[in-house]
PDB file of C-alpha atoms in Angstrom:
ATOM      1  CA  UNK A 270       0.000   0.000   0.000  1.00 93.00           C
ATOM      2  CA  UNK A 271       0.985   3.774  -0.767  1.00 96.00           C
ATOM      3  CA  UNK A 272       0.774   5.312   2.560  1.00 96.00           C
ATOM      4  CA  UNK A 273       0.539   9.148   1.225  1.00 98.00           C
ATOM      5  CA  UNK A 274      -2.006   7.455  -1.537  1.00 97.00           C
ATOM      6  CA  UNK A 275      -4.119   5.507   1.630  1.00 97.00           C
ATOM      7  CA  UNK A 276      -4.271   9.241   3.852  1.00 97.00           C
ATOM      8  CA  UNK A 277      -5.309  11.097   0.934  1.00 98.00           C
ATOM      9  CA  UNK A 278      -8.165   8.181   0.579  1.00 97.00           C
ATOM     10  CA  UNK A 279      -8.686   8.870   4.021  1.00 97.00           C
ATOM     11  CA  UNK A 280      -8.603  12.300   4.067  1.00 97.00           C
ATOM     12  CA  UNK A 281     -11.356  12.490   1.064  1.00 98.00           C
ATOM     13  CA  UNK A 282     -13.385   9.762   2.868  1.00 97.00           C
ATOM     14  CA  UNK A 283     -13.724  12.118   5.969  1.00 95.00           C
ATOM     15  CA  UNK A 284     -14.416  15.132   3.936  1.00 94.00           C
ATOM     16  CA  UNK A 285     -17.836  13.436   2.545  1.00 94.00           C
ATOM     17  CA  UNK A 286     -19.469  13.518   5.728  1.00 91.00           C
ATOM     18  CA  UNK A 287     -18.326  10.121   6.815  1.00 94.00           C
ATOM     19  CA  UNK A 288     -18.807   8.677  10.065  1.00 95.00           C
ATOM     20  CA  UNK A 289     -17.005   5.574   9.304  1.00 95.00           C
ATOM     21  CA  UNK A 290     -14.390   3.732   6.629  1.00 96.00           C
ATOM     22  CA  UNK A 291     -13.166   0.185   7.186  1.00 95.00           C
ATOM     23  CA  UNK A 292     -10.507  -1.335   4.288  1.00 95.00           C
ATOM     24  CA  UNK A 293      -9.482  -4.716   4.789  1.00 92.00           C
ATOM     25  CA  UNK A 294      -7.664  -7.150   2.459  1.00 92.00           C
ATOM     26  CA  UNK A 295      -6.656 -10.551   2.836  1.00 87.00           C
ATOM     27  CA  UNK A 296      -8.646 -10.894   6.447  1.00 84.00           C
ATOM     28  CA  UNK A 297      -5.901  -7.850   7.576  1.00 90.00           C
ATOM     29  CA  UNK A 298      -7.588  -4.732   8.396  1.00 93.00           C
ATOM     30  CA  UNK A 299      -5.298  -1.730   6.401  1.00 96.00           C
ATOM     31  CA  UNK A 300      -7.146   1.256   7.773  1.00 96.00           C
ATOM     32  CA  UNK A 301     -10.197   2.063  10.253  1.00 96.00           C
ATOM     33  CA  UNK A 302     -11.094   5.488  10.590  1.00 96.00           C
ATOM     34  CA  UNK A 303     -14.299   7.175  12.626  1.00 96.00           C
ATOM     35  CA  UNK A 304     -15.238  10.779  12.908  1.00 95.00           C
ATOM     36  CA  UNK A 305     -18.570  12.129  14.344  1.00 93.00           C
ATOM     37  CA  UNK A 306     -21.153  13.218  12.506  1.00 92.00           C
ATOM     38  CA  UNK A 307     -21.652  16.411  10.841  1.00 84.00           C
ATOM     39  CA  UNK A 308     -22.630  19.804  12.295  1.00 84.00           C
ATOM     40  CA  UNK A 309     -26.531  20.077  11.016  1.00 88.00           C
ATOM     41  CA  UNK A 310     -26.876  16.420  11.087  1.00 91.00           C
ATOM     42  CA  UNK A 311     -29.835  15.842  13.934  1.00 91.00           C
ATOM     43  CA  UNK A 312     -31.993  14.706  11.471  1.00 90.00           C
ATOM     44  CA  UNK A 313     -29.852  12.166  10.629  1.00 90.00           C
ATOM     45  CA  UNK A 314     -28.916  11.307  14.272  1.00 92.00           C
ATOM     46  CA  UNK A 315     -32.313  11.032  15.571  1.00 91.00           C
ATOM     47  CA  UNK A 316     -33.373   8.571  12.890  1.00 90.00           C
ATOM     48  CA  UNK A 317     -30.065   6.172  12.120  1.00 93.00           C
ATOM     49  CA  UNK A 318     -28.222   6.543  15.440  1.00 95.00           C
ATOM     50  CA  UNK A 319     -28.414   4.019  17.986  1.00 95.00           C
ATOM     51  CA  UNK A 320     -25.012   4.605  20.213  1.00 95.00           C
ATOM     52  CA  UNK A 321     -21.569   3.887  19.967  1.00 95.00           C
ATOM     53  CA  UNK A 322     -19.827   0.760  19.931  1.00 95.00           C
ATOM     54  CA  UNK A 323     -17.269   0.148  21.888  1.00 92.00           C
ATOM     55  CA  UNK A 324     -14.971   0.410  19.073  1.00 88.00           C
ATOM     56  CA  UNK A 325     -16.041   4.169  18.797  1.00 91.00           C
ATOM     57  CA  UNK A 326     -17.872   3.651  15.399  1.00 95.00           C
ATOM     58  CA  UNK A 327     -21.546   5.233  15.368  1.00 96.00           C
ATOM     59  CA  UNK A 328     -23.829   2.005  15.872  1.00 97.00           C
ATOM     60  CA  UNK A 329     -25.931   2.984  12.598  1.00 97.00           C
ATOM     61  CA  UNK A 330     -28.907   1.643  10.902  1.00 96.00           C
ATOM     62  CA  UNK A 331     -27.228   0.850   7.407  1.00 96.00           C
ATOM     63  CA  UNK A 332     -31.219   0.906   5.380  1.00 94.00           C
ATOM     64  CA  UNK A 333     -31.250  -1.067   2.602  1.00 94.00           C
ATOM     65  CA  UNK A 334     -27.866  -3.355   3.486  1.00 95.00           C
ATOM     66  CA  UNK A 335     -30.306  -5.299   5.267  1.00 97.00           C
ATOM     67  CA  UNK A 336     -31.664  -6.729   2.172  1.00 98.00           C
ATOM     68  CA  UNK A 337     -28.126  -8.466   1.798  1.00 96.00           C
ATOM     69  CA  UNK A 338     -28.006  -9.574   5.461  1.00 97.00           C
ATOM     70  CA  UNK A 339     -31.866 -10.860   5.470  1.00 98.00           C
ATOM     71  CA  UNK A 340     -30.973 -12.695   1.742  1.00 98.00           C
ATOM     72  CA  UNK A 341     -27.994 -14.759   3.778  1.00 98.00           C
ATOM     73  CA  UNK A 342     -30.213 -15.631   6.766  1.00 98.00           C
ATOM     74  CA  UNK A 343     -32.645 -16.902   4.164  1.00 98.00           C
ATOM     75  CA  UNK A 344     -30.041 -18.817   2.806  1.00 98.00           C
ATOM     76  CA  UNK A 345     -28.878 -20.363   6.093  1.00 98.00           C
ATOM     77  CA  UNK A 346     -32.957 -21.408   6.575  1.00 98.00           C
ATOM     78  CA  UNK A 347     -32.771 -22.932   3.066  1.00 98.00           C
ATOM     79  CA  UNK A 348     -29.424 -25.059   4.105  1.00 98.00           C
ATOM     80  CA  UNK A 349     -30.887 -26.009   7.271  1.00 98.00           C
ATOM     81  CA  UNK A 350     -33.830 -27.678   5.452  1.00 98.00           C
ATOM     82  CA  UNK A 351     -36.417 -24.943   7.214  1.00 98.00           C
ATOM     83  CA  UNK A 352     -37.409 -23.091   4.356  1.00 98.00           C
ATOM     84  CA  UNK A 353     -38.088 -23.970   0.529  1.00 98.00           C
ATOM     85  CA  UNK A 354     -38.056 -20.355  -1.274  1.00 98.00           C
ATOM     86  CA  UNK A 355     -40.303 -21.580  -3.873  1.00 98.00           C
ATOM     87  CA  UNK A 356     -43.055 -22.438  -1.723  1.00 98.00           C
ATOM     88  CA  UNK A 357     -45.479 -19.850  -1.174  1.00 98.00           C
ATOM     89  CA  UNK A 358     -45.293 -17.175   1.505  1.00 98.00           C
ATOM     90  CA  UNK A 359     -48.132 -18.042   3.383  1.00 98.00           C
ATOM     91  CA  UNK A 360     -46.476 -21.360   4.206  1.00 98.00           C
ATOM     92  CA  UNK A 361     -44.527 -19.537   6.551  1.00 98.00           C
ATOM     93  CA  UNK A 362     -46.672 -16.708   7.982  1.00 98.00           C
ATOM     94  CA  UNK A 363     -50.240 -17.769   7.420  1.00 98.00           C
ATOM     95  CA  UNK A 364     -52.697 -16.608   4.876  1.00 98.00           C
ATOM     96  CA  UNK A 365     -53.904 -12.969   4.723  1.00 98.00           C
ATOM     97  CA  UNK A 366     -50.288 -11.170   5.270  1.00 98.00           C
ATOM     98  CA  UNK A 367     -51.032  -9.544   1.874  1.00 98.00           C
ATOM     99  CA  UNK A 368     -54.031  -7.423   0.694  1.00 97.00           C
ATOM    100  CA  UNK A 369     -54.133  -9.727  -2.495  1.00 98.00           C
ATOM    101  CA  UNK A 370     -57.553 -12.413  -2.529  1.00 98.00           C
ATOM    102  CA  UNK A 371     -56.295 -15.668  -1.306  1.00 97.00           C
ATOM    103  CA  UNK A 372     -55.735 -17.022  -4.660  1.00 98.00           C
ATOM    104  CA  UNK A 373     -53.618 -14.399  -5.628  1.00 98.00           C
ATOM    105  CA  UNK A 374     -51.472 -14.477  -2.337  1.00 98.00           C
ATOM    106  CA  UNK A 375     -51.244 -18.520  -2.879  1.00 98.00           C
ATOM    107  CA  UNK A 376     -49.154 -17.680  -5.946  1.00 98.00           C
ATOM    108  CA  UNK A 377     -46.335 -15.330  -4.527  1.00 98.00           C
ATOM    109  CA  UNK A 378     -43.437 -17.658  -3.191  1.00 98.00           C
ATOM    110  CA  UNK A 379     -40.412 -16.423  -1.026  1.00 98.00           C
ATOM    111  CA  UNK A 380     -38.607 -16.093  -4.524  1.00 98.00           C
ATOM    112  CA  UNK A 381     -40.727 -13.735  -5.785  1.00 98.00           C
ATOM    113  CA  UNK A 382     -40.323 -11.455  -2.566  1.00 98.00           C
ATOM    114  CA  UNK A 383     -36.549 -12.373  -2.642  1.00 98.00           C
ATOM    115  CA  UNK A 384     -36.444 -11.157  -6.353  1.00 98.00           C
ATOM    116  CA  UNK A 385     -38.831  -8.294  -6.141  1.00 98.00           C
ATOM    117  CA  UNK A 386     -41.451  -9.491  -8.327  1.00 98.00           C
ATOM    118  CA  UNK A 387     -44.166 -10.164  -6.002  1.00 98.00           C
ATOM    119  CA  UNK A 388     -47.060  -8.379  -8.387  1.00 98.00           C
ATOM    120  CA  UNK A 389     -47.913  -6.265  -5.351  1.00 98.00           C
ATOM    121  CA  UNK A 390     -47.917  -2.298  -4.837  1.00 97.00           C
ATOM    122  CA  UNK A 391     -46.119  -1.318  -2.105  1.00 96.00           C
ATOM    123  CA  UNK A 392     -49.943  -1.132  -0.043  1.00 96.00           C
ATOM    124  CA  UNK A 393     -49.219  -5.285  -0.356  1.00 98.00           C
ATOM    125  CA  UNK A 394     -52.235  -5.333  -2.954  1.00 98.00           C
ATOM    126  CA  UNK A 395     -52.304  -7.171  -6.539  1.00 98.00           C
ATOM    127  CA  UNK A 396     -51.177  -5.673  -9.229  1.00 97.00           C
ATOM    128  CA  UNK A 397     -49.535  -7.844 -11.799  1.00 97.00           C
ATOM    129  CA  UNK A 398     -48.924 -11.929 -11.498  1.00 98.00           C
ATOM    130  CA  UNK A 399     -46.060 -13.222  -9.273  1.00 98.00           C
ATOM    131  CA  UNK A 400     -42.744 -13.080 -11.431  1.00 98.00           C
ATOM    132  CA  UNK A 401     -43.828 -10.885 -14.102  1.00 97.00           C
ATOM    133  CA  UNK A 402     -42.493  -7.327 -13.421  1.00 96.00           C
ATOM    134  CA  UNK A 403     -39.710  -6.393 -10.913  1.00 98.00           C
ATOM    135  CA  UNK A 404     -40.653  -3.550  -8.330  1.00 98.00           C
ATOM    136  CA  UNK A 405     -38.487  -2.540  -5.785  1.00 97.00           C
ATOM    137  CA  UNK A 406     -40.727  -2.828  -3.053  1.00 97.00           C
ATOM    138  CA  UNK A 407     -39.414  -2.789   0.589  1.00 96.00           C
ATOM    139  CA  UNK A 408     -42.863  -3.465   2.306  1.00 97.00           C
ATOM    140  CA  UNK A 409     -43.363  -6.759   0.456  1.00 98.00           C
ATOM    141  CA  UNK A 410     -39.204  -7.580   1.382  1.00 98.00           C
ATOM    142  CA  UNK A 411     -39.775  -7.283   4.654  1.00 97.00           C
ATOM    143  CA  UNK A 412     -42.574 -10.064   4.441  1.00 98.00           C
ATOM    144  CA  UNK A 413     -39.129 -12.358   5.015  1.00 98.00           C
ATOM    145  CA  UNK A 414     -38.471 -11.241   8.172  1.00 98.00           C
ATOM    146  CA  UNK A 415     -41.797 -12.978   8.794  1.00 98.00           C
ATOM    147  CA  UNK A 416     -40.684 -16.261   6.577  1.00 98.00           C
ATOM    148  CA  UNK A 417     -37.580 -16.230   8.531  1.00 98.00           C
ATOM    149  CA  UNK A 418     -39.593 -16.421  12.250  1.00 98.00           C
ATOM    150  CA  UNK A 419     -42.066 -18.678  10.739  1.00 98.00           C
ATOM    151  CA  UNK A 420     -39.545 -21.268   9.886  1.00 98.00           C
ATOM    152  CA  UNK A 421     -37.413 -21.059  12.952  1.00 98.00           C
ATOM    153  CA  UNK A 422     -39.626 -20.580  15.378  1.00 98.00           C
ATOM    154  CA  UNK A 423     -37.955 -17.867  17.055  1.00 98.00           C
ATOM    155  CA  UNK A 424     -37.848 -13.998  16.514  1.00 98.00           C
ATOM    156  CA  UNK A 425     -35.823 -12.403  14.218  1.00 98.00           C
ATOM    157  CA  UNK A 426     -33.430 -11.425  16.911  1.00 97.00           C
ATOM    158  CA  UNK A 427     -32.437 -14.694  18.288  1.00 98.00           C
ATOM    159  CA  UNK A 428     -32.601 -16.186  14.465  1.00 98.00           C
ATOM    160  CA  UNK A 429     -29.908 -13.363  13.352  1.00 98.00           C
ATOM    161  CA  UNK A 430     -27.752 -13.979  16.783  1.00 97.00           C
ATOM    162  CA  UNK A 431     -28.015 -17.651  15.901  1.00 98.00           C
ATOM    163  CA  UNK A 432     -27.574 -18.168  12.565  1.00 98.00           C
ATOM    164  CA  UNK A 433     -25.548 -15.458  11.384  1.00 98.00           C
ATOM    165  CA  UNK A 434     -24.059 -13.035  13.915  1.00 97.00           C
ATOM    166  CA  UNK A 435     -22.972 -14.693  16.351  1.00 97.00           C
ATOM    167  CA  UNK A 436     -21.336 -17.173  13.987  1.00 97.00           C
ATOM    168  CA  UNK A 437     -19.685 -14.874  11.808  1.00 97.00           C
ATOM    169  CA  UNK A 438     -18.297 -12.767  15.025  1.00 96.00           C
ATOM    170  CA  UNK A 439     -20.829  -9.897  14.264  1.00 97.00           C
ATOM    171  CA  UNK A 440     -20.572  -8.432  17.946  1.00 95.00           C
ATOM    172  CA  UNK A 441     -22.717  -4.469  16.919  1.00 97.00           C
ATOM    173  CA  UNK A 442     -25.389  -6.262  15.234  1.00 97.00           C
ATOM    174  CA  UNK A 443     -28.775  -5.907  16.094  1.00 97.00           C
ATOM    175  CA  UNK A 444     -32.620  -5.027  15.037  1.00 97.00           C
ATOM    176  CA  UNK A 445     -34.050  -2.011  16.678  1.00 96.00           C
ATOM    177  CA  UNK A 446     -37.290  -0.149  16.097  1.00 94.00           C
ATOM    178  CA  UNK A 447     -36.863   2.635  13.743  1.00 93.00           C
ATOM    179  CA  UNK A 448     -38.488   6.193  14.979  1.00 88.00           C
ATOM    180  CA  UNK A 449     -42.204   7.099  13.352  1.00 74.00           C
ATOM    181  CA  UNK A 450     -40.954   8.485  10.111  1.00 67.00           C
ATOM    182  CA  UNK A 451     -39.298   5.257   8.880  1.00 66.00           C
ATOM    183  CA  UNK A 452     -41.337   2.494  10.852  1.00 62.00           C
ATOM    184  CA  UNK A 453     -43.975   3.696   9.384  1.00 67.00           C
ATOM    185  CA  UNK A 454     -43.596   2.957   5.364  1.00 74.00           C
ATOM    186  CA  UNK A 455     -43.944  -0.548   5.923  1.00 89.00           C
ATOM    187  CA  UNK A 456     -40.263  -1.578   7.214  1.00 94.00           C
ATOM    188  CA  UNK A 457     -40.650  -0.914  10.759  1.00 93.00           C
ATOM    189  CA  UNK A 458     -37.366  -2.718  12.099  1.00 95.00           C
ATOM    190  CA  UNK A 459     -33.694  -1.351  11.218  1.00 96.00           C
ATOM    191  CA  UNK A 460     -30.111  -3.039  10.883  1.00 97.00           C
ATOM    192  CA  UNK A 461     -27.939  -1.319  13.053  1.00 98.00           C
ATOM    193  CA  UNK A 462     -24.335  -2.431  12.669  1.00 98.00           C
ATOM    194  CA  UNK A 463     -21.144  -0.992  12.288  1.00 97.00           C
ATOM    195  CA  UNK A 464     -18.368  -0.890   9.458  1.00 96.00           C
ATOM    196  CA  UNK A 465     -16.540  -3.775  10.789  1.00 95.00           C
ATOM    197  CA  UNK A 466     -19.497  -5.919  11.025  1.00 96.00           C
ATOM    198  CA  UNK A 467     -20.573  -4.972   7.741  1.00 96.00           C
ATOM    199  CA  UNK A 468     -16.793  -5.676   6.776  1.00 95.00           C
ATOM    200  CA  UNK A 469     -17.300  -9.614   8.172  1.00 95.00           C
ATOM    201  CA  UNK A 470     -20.306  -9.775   6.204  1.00 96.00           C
ATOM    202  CA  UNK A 471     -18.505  -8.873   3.662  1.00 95.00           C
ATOM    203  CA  UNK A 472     -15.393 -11.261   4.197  1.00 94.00           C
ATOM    204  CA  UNK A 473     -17.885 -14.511   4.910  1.00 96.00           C
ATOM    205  CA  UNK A 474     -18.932 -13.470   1.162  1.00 96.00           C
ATOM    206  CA  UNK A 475     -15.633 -13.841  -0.186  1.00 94.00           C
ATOM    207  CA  UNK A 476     -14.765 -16.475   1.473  1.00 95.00           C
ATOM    208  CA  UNK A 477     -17.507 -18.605   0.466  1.00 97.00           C
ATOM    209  CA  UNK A 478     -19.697 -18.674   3.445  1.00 98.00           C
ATOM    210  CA  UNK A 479     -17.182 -19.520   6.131  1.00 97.00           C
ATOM    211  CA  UNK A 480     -16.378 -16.584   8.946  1.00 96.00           C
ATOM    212  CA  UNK A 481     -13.300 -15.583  10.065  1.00 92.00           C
ATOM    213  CA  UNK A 482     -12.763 -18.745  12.638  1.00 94.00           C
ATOM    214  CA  UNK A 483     -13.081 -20.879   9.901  1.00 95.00           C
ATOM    215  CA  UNK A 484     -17.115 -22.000  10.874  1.00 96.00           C
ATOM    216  CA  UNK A 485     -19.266 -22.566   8.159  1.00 98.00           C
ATOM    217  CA  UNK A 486     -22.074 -20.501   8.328  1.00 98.00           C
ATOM    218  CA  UNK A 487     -24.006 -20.615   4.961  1.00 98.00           C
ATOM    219  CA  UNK A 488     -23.109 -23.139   2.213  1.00 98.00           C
ATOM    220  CA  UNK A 489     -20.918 -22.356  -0.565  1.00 97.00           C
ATOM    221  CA  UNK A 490     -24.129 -23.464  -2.933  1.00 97.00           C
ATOM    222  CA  UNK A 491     -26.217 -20.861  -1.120  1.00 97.00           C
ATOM    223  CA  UNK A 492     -23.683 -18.005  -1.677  1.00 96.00           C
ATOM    224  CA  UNK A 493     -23.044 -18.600  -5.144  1.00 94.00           C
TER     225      UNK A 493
END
């Protein structure tokens, strides 16, 4: 590495407003940087802050990254023989968890909310058949966090701690409720994490589903 090159990366990286920057490579971390947040940024504090770990990074709620994180726990369920994704949805929650007639809702699988081409409006009514037209539509994703409690049997908390936190050393990891002006458009719980965590995520990507320790936490067939 070109240690004027890396500052000047860091140096940028803290002029954007950053609260955090992780780089690792080969398992090695090459630079970890936090700064507080902004002047003018209560806004931002009082809807995405949760804390500080004891690392001093902001404990944040990283929005749509928990698509990725809720796709691997999925993924774990499918390996541990507790969830088929192309069965339908109400399989794993019960009927009625959509505003769609109970023929319609029979038809939308875990796929289809996995993929983003439920057929539903963001309201969870019918629009267009199951697998027909992609919407990005986080109401209907968050459906899985349902599939995922369904087929363990446990809440999404202890699911996350047991399948994948905990076993890929995510130690700032959590759900919480998000305030009024994000629980309420149909996503009500956030990922709050920090940029290491994120940064094992990451890692137990590359290295084909195995953490750090060398535990295998997903399959290899599920990641690829």
């Amino acid at each position: 590495w070109n240690a004027a090159a890396l500052a000047d990366a860091v140096s940028y990286v803290a002029g954007q407003k950053s609260t955090g920057f992780v780089i690792i490579q080969d398992g090695r971390i090459i630079a970890e940087r936090y700064w507080p947040l902004a002047e003018g940024a209560a806004t931002f504090r009082a809807n995405f802050v949760h804390g500080t770990a004891s690392s001093g990074a902001l404990l944040e709620d990283v929005a749509s990254q928990q698509k990725s994180f809720i796709a691997i726990l999925i993924g774990v369920g499918v390996d541990r023989k507790l969830i088929d994704i192309e069965k339908p949805v109400s399989v794993y929650t019960g009927p009625g968890w959509s505003k769609a007639s109970p023929e319609q809702e029979a038809k939308i699988t875990v796929r289809h909310l996995m993929e983003m081409n439920s057929g539903l409006r963001e309201n969870l009514a019918w629009e267009a058949e199951p697998g027909a037209k992609f919407f990005y539509n986080t109401p209907a994703y968050a459906i899985l966090k349902k599939v995922l409690e369904g087929a363990s049997k446990q809440s999404l908390d202890a699911v996350t701690a047991a399948w994948l936190a905990g076993p890929a050393g995510m130690k700032d990891t959590s759900w919480r409720k998000r305030p009024g002006a994000f629980s309420d458009v149909g996503n009500p719980t956030g990922l709050v994490t920090t940029p290491r965590d994120i940064a094992r995520m990451g890692q137990l990507v590359l290295d084909g589903g195995k953490a750090a320790d060398g535990t295998r936490v997903i399959s290899k067939a599920q990641i690829d």
